[in-house]
N, C-alpha and C. Protein backbone atom coordinates (compact mmCIF):
# COMPACT_ATOMS: atom_id res chain seq x y z
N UNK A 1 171.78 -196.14 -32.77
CA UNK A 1 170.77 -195.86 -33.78
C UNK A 1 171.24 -194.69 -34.64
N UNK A 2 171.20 -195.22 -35.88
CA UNK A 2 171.18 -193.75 -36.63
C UNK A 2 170.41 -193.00 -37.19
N UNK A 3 170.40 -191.85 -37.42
CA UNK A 3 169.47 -191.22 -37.48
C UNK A 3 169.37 -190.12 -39.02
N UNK A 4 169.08 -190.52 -40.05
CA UNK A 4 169.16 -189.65 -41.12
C UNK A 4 168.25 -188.82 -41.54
N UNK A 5 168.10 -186.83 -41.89
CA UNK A 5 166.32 -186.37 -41.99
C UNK A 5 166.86 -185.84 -43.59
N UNK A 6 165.74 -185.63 -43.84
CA UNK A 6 166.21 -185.45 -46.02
C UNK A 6 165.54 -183.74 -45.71
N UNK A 7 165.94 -182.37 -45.89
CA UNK A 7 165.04 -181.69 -46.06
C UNK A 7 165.76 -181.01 -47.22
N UNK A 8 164.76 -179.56 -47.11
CA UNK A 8 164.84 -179.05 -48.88
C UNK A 8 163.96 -177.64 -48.03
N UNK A 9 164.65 -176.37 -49.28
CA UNK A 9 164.29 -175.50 -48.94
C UNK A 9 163.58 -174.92 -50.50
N UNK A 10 162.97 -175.97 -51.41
CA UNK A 10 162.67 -176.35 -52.50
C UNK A 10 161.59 -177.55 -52.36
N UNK A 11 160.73 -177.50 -53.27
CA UNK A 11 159.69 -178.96 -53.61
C UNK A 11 160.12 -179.83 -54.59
N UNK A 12 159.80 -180.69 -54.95
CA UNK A 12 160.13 -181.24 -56.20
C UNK A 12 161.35 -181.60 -56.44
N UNK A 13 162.33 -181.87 -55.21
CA UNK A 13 163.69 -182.44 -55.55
C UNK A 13 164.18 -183.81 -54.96
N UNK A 14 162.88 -184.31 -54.95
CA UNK A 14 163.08 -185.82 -54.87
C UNK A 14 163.12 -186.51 -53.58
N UNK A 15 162.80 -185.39 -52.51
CA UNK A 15 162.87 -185.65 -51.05
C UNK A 15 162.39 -187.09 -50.69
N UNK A 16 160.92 -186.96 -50.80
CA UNK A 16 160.16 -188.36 -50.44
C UNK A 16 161.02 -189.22 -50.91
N UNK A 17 160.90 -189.51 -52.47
CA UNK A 17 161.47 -190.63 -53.38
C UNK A 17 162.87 -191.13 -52.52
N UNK A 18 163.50 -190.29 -52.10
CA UNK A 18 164.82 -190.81 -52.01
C UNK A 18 164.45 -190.97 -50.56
N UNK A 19 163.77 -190.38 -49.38
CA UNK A 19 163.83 -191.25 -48.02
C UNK A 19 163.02 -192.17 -47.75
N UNK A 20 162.00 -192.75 -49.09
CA UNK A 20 161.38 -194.18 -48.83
C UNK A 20 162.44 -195.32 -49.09
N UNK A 21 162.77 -195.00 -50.27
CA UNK A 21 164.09 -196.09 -50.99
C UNK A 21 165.01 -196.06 -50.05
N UNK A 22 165.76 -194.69 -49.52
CA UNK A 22 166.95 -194.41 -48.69
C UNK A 22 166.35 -195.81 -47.26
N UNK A 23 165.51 -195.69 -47.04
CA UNK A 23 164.69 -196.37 -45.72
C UNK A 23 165.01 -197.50 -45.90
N UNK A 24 164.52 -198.31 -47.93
CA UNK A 24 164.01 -199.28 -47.76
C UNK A 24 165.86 -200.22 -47.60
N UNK A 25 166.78 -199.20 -48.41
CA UNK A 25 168.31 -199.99 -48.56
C UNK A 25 168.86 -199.97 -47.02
N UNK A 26 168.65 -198.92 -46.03
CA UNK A 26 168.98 -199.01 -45.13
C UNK A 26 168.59 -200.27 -44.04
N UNK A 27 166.71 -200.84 -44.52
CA UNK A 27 166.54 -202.17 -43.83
C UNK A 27 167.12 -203.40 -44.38
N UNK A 28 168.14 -203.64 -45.47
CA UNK A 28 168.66 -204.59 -45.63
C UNK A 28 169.90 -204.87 -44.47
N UNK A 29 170.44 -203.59 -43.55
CA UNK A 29 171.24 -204.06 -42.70
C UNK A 29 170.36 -203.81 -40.70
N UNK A 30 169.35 -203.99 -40.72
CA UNK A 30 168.26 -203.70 -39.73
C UNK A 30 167.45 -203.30 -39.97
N UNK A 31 166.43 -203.24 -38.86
CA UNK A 31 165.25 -202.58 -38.64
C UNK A 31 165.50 -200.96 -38.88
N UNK A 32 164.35 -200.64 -39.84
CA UNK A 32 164.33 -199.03 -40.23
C UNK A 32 163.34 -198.47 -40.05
N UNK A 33 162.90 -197.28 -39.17
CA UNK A 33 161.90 -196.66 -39.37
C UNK A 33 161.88 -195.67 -40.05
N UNK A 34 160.79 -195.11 -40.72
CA UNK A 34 160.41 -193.91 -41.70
C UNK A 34 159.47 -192.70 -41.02
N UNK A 35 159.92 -192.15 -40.69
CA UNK A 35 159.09 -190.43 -40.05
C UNK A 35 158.75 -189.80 -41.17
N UNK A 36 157.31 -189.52 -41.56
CA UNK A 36 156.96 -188.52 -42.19
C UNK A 36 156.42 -187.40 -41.21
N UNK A 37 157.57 -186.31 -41.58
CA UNK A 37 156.88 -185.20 -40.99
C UNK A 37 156.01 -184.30 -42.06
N UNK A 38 155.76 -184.49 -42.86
CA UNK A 38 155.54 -183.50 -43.93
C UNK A 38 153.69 -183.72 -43.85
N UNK A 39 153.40 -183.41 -43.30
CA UNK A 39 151.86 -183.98 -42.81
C UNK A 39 150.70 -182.93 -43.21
N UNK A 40 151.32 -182.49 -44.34
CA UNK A 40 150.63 -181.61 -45.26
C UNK A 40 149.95 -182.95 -46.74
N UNK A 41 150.99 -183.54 -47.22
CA UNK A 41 151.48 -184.32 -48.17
C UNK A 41 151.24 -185.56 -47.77
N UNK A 42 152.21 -186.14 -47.03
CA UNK A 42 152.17 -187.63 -46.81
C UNK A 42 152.61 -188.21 -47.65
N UNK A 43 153.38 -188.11 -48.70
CA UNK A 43 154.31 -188.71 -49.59
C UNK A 43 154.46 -189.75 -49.31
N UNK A 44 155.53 -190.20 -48.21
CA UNK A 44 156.34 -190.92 -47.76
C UNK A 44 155.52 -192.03 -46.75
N UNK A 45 154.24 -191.57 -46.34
CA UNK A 45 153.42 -191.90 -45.10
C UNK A 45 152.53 -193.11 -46.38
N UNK A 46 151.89 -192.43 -47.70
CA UNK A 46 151.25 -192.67 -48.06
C UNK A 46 151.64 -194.15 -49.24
N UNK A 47 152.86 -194.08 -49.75
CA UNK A 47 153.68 -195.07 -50.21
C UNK A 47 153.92 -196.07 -49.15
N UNK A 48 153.99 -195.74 -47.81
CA UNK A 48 154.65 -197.14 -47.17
C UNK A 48 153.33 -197.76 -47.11
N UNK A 49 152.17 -196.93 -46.48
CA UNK A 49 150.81 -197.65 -45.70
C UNK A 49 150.16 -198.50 -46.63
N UNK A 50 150.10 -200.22 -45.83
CA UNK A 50 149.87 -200.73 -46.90
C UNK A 50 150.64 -201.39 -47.97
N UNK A 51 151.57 -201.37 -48.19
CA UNK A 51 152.99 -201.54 -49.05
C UNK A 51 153.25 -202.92 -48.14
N UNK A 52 154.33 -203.66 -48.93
CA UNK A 52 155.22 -204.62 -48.26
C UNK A 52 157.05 -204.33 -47.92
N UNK A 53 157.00 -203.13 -48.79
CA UNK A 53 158.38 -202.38 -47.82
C UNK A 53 158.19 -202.73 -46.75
N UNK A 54 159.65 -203.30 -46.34
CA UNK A 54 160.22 -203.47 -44.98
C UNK A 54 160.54 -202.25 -44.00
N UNK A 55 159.25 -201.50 -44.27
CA UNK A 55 160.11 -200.48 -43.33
C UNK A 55 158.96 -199.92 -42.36
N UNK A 56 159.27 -199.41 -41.18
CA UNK A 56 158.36 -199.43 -40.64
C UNK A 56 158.08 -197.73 -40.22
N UNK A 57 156.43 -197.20 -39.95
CA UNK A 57 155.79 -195.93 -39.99
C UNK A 57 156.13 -195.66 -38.46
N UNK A 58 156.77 -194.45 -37.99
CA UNK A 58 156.80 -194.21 -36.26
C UNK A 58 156.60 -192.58 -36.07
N UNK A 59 156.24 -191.94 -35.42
CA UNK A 59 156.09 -190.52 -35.18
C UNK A 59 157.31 -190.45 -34.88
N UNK A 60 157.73 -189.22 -34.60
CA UNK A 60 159.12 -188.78 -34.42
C UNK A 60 159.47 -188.87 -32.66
N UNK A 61 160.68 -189.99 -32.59
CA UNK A 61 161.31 -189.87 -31.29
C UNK A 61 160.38 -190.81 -31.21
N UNK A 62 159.54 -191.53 -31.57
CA UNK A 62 158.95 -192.75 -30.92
C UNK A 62 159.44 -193.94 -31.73
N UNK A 63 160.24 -194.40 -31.31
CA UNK A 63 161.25 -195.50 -32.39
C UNK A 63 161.06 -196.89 -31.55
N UNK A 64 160.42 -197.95 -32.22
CA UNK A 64 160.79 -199.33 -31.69
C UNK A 64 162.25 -199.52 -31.25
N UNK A 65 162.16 -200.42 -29.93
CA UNK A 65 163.22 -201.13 -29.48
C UNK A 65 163.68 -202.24 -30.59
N UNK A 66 165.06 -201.51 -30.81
CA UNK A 66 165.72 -202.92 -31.91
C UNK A 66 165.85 -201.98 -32.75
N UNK A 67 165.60 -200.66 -33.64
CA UNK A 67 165.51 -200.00 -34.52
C UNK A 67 166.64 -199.65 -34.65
N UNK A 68 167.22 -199.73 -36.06
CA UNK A 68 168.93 -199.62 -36.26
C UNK A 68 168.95 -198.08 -37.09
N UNK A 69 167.80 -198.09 -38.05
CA UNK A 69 167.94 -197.01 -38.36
C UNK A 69 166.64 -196.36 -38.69
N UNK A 70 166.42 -194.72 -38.59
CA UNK A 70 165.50 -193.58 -38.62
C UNK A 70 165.72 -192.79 -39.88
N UNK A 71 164.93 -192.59 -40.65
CA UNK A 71 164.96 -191.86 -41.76
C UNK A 71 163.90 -190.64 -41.56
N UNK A 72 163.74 -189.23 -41.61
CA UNK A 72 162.95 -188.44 -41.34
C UNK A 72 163.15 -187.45 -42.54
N UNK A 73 161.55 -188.11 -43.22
CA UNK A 73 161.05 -186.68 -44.24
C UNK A 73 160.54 -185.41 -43.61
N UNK A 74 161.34 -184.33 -43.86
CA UNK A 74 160.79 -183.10 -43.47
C UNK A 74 159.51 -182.60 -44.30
N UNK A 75 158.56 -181.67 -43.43
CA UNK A 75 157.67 -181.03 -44.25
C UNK A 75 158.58 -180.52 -45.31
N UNK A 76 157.68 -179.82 -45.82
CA UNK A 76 158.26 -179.19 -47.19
C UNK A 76 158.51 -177.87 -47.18
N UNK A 77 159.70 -177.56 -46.90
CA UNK A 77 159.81 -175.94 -46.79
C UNK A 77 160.41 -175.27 -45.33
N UNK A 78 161.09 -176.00 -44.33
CA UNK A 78 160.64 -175.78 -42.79
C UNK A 78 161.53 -174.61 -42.95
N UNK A 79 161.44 -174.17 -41.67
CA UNK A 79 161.65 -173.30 -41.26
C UNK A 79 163.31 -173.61 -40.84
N UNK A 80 163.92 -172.36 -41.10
CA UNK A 80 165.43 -172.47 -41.23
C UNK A 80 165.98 -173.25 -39.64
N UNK A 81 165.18 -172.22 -38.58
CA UNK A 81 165.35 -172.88 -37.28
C UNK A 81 165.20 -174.69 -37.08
N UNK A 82 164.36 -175.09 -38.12
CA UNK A 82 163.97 -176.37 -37.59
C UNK A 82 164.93 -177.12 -38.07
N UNK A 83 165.44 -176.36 -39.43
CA UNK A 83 166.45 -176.69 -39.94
C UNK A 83 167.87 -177.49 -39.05
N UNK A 84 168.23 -176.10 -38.53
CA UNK A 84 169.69 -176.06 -37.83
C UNK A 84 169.14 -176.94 -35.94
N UNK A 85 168.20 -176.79 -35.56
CA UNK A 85 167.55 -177.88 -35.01
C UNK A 85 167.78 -179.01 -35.66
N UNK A 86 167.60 -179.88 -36.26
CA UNK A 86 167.37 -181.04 -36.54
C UNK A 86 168.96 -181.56 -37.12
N UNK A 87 169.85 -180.81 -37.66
CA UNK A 87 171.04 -181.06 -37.72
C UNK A 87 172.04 -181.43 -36.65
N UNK A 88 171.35 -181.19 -35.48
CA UNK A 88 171.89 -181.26 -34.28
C UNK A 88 171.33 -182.55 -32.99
N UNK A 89 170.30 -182.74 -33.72
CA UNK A 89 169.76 -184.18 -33.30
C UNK A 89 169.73 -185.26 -34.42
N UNK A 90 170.46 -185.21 -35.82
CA UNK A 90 170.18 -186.24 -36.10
C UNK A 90 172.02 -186.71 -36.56
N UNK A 91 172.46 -187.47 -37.32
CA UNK A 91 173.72 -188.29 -38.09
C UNK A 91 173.80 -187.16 -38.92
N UNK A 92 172.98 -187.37 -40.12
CA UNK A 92 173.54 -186.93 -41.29
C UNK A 92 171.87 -186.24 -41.70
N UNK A 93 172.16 -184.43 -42.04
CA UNK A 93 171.12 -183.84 -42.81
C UNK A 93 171.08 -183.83 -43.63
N UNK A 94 170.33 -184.75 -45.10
CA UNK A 94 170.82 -184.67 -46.03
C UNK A 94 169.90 -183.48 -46.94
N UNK A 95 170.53 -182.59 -47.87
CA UNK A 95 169.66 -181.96 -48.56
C UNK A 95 169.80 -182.20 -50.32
N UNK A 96 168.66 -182.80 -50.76
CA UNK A 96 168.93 -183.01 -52.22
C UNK A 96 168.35 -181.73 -53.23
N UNK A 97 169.46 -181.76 -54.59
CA UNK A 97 168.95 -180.81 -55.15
C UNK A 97 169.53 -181.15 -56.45
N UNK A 98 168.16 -181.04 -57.70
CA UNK A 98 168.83 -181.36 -58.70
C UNK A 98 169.78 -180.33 -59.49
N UNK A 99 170.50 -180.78 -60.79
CA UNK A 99 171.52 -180.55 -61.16
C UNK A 99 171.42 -179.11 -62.61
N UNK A 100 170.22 -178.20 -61.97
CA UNK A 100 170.04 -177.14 -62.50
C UNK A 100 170.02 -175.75 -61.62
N UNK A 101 170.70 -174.86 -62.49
CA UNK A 101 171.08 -173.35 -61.42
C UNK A 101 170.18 -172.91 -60.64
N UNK A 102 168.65 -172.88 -60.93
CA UNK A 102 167.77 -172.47 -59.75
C UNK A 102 167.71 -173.31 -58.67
N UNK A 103 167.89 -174.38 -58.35
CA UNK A 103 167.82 -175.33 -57.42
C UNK A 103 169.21 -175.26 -56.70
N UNK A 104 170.23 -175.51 -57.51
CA UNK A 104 171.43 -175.55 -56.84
C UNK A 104 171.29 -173.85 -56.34
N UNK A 105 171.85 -172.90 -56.76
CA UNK A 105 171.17 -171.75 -56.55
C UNK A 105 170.66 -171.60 -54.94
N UNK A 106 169.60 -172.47 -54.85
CA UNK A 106 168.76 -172.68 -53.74
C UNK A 106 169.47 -172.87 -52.45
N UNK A 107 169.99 -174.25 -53.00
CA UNK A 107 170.52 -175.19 -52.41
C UNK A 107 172.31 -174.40 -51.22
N UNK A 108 172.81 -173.65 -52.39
CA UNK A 108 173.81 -173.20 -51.57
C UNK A 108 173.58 -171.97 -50.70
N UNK A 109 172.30 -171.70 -51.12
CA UNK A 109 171.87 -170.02 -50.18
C UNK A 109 171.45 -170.38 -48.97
N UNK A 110 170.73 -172.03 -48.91
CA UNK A 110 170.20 -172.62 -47.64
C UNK A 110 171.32 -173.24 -46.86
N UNK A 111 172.13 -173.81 -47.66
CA UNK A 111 173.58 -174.15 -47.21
C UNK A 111 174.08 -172.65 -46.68
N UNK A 112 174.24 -172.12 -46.86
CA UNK A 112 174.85 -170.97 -46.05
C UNK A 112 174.18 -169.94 -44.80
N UNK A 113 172.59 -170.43 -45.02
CA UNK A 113 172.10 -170.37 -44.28
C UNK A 113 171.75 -170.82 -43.31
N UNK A 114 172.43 -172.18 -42.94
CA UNK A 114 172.37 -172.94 -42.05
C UNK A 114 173.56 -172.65 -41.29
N UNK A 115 174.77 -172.19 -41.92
CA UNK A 115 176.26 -172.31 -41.28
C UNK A 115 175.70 -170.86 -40.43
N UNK A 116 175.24 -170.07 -41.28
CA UNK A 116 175.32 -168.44 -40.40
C UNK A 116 174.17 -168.57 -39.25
N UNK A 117 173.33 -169.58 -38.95
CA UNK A 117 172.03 -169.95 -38.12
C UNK A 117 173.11 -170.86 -36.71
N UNK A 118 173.90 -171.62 -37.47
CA UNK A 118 174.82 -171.99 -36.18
C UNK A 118 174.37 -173.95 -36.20
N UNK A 119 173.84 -174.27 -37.48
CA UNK A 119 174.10 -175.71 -37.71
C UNK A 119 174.96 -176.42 -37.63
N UNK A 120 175.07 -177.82 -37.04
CA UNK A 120 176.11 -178.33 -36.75
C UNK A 120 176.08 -178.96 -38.19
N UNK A 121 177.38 -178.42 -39.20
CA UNK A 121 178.00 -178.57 -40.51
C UNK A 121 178.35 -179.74 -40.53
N UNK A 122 179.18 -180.59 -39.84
CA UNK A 122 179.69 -181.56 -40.03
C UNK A 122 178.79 -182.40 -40.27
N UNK A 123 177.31 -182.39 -39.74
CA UNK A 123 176.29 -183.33 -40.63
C UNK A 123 174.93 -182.79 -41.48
N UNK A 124 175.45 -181.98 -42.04
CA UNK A 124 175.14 -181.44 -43.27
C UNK A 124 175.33 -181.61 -44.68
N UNK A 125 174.92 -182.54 -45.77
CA UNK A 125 175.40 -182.35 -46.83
C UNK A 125 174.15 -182.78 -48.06
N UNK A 126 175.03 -181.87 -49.04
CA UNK A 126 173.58 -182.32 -50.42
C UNK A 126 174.13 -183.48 -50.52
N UNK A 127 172.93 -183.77 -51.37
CA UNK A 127 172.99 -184.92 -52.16
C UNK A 127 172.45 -184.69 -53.99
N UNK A 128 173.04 -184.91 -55.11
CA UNK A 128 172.80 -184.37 -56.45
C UNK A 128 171.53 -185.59 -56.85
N UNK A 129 170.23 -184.88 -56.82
CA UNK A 129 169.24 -185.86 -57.14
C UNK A 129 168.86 -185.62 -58.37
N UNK A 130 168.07 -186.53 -58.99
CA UNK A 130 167.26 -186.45 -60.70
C UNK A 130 168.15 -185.67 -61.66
N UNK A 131 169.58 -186.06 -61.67
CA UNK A 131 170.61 -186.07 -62.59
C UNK A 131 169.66 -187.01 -63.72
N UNK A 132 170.42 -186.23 -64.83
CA UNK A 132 170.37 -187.09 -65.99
C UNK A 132 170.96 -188.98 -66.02
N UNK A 133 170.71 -189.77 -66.65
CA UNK A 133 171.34 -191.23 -66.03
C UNK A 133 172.59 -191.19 -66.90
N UNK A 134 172.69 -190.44 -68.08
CA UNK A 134 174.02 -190.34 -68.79
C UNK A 134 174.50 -189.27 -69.00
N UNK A 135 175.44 -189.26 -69.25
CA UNK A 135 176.51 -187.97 -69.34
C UNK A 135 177.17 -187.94 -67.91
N UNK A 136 177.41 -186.66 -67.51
CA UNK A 136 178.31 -186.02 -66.48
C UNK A 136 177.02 -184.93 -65.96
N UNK A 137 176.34 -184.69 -66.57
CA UNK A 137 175.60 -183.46 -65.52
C UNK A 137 175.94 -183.24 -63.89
N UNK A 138 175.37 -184.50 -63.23
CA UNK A 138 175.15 -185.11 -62.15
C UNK A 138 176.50 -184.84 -61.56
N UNK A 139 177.87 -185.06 -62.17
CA UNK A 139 178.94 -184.94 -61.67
C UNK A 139 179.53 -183.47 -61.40
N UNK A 140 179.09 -183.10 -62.75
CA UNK A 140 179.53 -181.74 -62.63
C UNK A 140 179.08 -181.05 -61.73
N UNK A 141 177.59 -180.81 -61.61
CA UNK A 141 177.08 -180.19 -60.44
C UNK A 141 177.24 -180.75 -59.24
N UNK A 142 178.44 -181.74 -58.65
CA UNK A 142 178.67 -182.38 -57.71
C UNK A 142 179.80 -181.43 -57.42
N UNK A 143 180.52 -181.15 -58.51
CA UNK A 143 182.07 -180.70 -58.79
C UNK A 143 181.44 -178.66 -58.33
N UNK A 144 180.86 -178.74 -58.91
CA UNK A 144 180.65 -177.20 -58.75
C UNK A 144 180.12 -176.57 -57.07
N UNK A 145 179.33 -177.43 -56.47
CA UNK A 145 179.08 -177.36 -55.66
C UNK A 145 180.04 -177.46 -54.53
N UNK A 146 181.26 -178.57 -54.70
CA UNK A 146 182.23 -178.41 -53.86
C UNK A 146 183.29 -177.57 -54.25
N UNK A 147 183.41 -176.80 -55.17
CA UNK A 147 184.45 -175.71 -55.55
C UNK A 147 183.46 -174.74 -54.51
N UNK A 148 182.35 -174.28 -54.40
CA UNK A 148 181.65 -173.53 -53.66
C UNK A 148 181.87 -173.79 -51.86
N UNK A 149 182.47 -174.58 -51.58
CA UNK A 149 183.12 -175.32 -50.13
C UNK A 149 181.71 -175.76 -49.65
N UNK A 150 180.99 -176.74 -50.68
CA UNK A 150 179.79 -177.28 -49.94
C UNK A 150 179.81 -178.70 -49.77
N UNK A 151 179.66 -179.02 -49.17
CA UNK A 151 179.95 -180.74 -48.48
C UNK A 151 178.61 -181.82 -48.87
N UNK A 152 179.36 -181.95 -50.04
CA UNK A 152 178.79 -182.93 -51.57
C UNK A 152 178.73 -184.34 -51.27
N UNK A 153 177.81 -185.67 -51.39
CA UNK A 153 177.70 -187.10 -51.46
C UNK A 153 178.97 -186.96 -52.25
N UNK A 154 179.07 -188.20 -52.67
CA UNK A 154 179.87 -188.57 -54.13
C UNK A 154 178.94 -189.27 -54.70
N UNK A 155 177.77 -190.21 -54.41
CA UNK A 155 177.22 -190.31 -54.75
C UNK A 155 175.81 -189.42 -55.88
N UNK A 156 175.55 -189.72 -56.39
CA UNK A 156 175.09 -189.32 -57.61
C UNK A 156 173.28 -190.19 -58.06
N UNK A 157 172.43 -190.01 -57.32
CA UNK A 157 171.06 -190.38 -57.44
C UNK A 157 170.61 -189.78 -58.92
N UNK A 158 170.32 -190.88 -59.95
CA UNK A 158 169.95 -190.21 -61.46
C UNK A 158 168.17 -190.43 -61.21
N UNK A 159 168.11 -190.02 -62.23
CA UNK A 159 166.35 -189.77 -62.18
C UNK A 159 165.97 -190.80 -63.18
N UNK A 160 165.54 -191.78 -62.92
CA UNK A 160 164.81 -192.96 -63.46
C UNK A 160 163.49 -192.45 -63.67
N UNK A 161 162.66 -193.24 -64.73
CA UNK A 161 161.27 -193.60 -64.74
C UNK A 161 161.05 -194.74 -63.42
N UNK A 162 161.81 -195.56 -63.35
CA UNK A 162 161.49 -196.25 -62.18
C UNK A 162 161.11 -196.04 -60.93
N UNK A 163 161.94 -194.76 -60.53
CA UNK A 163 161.46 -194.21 -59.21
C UNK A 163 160.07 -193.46 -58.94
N UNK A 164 159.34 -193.54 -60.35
CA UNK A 164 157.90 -193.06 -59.65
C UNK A 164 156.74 -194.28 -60.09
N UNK A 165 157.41 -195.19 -61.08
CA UNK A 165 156.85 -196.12 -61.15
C UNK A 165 156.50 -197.25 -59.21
N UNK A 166 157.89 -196.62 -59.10
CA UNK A 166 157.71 -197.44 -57.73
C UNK A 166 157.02 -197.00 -56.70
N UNK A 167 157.00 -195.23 -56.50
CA UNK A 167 155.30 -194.98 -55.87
C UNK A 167 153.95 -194.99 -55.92
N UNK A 168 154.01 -194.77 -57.58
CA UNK A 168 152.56 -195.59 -58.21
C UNK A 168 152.57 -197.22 -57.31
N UNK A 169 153.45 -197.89 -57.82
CA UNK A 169 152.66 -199.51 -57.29
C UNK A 169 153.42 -199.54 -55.97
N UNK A 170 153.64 -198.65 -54.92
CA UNK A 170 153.82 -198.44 -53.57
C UNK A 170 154.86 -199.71 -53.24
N UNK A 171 156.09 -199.56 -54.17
CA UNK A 171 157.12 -200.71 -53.91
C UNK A 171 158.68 -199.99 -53.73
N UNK A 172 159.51 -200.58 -53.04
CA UNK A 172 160.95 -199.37 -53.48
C UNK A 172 161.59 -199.93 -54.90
N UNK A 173 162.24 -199.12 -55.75
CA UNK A 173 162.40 -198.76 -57.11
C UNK A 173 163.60 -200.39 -57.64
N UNK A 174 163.53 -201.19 -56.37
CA UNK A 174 164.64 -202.29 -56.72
C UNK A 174 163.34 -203.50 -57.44
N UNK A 175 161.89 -202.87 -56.85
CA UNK A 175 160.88 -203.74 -57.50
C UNK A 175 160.05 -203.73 -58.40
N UNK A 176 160.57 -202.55 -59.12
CA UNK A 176 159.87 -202.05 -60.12
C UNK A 176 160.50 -203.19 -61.72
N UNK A 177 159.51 -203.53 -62.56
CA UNK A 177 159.84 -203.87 -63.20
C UNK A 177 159.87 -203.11 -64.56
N UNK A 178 161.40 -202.92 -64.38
CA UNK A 178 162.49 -201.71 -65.38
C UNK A 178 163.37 -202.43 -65.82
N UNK A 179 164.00 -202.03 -66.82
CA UNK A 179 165.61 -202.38 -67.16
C UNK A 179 166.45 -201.65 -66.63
N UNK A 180 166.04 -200.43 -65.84
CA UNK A 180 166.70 -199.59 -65.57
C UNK A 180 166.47 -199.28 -63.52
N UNK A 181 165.82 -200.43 -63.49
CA UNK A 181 165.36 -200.06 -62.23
C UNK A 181 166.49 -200.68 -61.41
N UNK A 182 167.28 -201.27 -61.35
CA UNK A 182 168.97 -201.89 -61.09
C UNK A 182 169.66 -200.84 -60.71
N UNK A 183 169.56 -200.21 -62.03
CA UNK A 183 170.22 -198.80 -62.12
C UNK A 183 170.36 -197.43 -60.53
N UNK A 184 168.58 -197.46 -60.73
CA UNK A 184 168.32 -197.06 -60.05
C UNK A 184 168.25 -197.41 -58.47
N UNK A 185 168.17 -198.38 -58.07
CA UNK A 185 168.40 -199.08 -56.86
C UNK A 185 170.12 -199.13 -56.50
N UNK A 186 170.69 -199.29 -57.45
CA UNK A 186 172.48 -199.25 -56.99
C UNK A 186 172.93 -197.76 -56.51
N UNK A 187 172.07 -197.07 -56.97
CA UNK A 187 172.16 -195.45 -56.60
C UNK A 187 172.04 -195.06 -55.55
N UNK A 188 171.11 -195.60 -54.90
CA UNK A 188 170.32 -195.49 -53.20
C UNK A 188 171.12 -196.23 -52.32
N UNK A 189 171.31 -197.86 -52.85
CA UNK A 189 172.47 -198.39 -51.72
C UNK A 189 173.89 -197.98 -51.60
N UNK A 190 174.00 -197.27 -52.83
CA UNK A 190 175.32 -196.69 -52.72
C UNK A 190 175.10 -195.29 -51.78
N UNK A 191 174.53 -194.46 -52.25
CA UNK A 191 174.14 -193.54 -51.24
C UNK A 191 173.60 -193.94 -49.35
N UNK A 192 173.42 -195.04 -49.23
CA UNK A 192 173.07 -195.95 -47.85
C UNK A 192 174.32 -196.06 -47.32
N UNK A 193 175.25 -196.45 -48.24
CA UNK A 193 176.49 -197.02 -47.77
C UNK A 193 177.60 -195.31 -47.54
N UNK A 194 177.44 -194.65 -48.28
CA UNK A 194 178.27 -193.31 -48.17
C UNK A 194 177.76 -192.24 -46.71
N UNK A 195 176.11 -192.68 -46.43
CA UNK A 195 175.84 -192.22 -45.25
C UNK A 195 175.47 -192.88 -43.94
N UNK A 196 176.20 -194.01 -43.87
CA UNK A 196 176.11 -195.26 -42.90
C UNK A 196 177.16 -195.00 -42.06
């Protein structure tokens, strides 16, 4: 079983969005469950319930038999300990952050705050979320972040209108009807496939 948790030492960087979708590309190769811990919010709790996403709602550590893969939204904000905790029980920690200096900013002070806490690094890494869909932004701040020795996706999640269209009508963003929602869905399975 694998086990992937999205956290953020920041709001608003796309956490939910990307571990409902992250969930829903991951059940095209098995059974996926979705942990919302963030039980302030319910983001992630509140998009699936009800929904026809294939993915299924489990408290944490209570995983159906057969379950190939675990996706776990963190509250919002945890605590550094729960942090470097949870890096150590799960695959891959992913932390997203978009492609502006206060966030990234953020992003590498918590990154370094995890190495000096005693996180297991090797499954630690951002991910560059709500990039622009054109240009290089997205890249660059991919590029800058690993000149900083921070352990970067290659993947590149852009910020669609689609992806909140698809929590409005509680669908993942491959069912949104966009021209751009393709777009946006090749982003997530590509990101599925880089942390598989």
């Amino acid at each position: 079983m694998q086990i992937i948790a999205l956290t953020s030492s920041k709001g608003g960087v796309g956490k939910s969005t990307l571990a409902v979708n992250l969930a829903g590309a991951l059940s095209l190769r098995g059974p996926c469950v979705l942990v919302d811990e963030d039980h302030a919010i319910q983001t992630s709790r509140n998009w699936i319930t009800g929904s026809q996403i294939p993915v299924q709602l489990a408290p944490l550590g209570e995983y159906p038999a057969g379950t190939r893969s675990v996706v776990i939204d963190t509250e919002g904000r945890p605590a550094i300990t729960d942090m470097v905790q949870l890096s150590r029980a799960c695959d891959t920690l992913l932390i997203p952050t978009a492609p502006n200096g206060n966030e990234m900013k953020a992003t590498v002070d918590l990154y370094e705050s995890l190495r000096e806490k005693g996180a297991d690094m090797n499954r630690v890494r951002v991910v560059v979320t709500r990039s622009t869909p054109t240009g290089r932004v997205g890249e660059a701040a991919r590029d800058h972040l690993r000149s900083l020795n921070v352990t970067v996706c290659t993947t590149i999640v852009r910020a669609y209108a689609a992806f909140q269209r698809a929590e409005e009508q509680q669908v993942l963003v491959q069912d949104v009807r966009d021209e751009r929602a393709p777009n946006a869905w090749a982003d997530v399975c590509a990101l599925a496939l880089e942390v598989s």
